[in-house]
mmCIF file of C-alpha atoms in Angstrom:
data_model
loop_
_atom_site.group_PDB
_atom_site.id
_atom_site.type_symbol
_atom_site.label_atom_id
_atom_site.label_comp_id
_atom_site.label_asym_id
_atom_site.label_seq_id
_atom_site.Cartn_x
_atom_site.Cartn_y
_atom_site.Cartn_z
ATOM 1 C CA MET A 1213 16.316 -14.203 -23.264
ATOM 2 C CA ARG A 1214 14.188 -11.977 -20.026
ATOM 3 C CA ASP A 1215 11.433 -13.290 -18.352
ATOM 4 C CA THR A 1216 8.611 -11.067 -18.533
ATOM 5 C CA SER A 1217 5.881 -12.804 -16.630
ATOM 6 C CA PHE A 1218 5.792 -10.266 -13.442
ATOM 7 C CA SER A 1219 6.862 -6.630 -13.817
ATOM 8 C CA PRO A 1220 9.614 -5.522 -11.191
ATOM 9 C CA ALA A 1221 6.919 -3.534 -9.393
ATOM 10 C CA LEU A 1222 4.433 -6.665 -8.821
ATOM 11 C CA LEU A 1223 7.491 -8.675 -7.872
ATOM 12 C CA THR A 1224 8.828 -5.472 -5.403
ATOM 13 C CA LEU A 1225 5.338 -5.942 -3.848
ATOM 14 C CA ARG A 1226 5.047 -9.972 -3.908
ATOM 15 C CA GLN A 1227 8.576 -9.416 -1.741
ATOM 16 C CA ALA A 1228 6.875 -6.653 0.673
ATOM 17 C CA LEU A 1229 4.302 -9.150 1.285
ATOM 18 C CA GLY A 1230 6.347 -11.914 1.913
ATOM 19 C CA ARG A 1231 7.720 -10.090 5.100
ATOM 20 C CA THR A 1232 4.597 -8.899 6.747
ATOM 21 C CA ARG A 1233 3.835 -12.368 7.288
ATOM 22 C CA SER A 1234 7.092 -12.669 9.624
ATOM 23 C CA THR A 1235 6.352 -15.268 12.314
ATOM 24 C CA THR A 1236 8.506 -13.125 14.851
ATOM 25 C CA ARG A 1237 5.812 -10.759 15.205
ATOM 26 C CA LYS A 1238 5.345 -8.983 18.246
ATOM 27 C CA PRO A 1239 1.526 -9.284 19.474
ATOM 28 C CA LEU A 1240 -0.772 -6.182 19.206
ATOM 29 C CA PRO A 1241 -1.751 -4.110 22.425
ATOM 30 C CA PRO A 1242 -5.666 -4.611 22.942
ATOM 31 C CA GLY A 1243 -8.309 -2.688 21.453
ATOM 32 C CA PRO A 1244 -12.454 -3.187 20.628
ATOM 33 C CA ARG A 1245 -13.229 -6.188 18.293
ATOM 34 C CA GLY A 1246 -15.312 -3.933 15.746
ATOM 35 C CA LEU A 1247 -17.732 -5.755 13.304
ATOM 36 C CA PRO A 1248 -16.357 -8.643 11.116
ATOM 37 C CA LEU A 1249 -14.622 -7.365 7.954
ATOM 38 C CA ILE A 1250 -15.021 -3.379 9.172
ATOM 39 C CA GLY A 1251 -13.475 -3.386 12.192
ATOM 40 C CA SER A 1252 -14.754 0.232 13.908
ATOM 41 C CA SER A 1253 -15.009 1.931 10.769
ATOM 42 C CA LEU A 1254 -18.387 2.628 11.193
ATOM 43 C CA GLU A 1255 -17.777 4.005 14.901
ATOM 44 C CA THR A 1256 -15.432 6.349 13.413
ATOM 45 C CA ARG A 1257 -17.583 7.755 10.985
ATOM 46 C CA ARG A 1258 -20.413 8.108 13.915
ATOM 47 C CA ASP A 1259 -17.682 9.678 17.023
ATOM 48 C CA ILE A 1260 -14.615 9.795 16.509
ATOM 49 C CA LEU A 1261 -13.153 11.195 19.662
ATOM 50 C CA GLY A 1262 -15.364 9.360 21.642
ATOM 51 C CA LEU A 1263 -14.042 5.982 20.255
ATOM 52 C CA LEU A 1264 -10.775 7.008 20.951
ATOM 53 C CA HIS A 1265 -11.528 8.453 24.484
ATOM 54 C CA ARG A 1266 -13.481 5.165 25.004
ATOM 55 C CA GLY A 1267 -11.031 3.217 24.143
ATOM 56 C CA MET A 1268 -8.284 5.070 26.268
ATOM 57 C CA LEU A 1269 -10.769 5.104 29.017
ATOM 58 C CA GLU A 1270 -11.243 0.817 28.334
ATOM 59 C CA TYR A 1271 -7.445 -0.456 27.178
ATOM 60 C CA GLY A 1272 -5.434 2.179 28.469
ATOM 61 C CA ASP A 1273 -2.294 4.252 26.949
ATOM 62 C CA THR A 1274 -1.818 2.144 24.165
ATOM 63 C CA VAL A 1275 -4.694 1.030 21.943
ATOM 64 C CA ARG A 1276 -5.280 -0.848 18.573
ATOM 65 C CA PHE A 1277 -8.454 -0.143 16.389
ATOM 66 C CA ARG A 1278 -8.670 -2.373 13.667
ATOM 67 C CA PHE A 1279 -10.699 -0.721 9.955
ATOM 68 C CA GLY A 1280 -11.187 -3.346 7.631
ATOM 69 C CA PRO A 1281 -7.955 -5.422 7.333
ATOM 70 C CA TRP A 1282 -5.722 -2.728 8.631
ATOM 71 C CA ASN A 1283 -4.557 -2.376 12.489
ATOM 72 C CA PHE A 1284 -3.949 1.041 13.860
ATOM 73 C CA VAL A 1285 -2.337 2.017 16.898
ATOM 74 C CA THR A 1286 -2.638 5.099 19.201
ATOM 75 C CA LEU A 1287 -0.591 6.054 22.167
#
């Protein structure tokens, strides 16, 4: 009899999440800290081009921005 406690989609999601928690991850480039929980989301709503430009001037060609729990890197 087949165990139906996990659907295939949920099992795939669990496997994918498990792969994202690797200990051999390379460090992210520097970037603005932003606010707790929301990162740079408010600044993006006000002036996205200004935020990207200031990030480039302050941190160089590769900048990491946080938007909630996600990190985005601009080149």
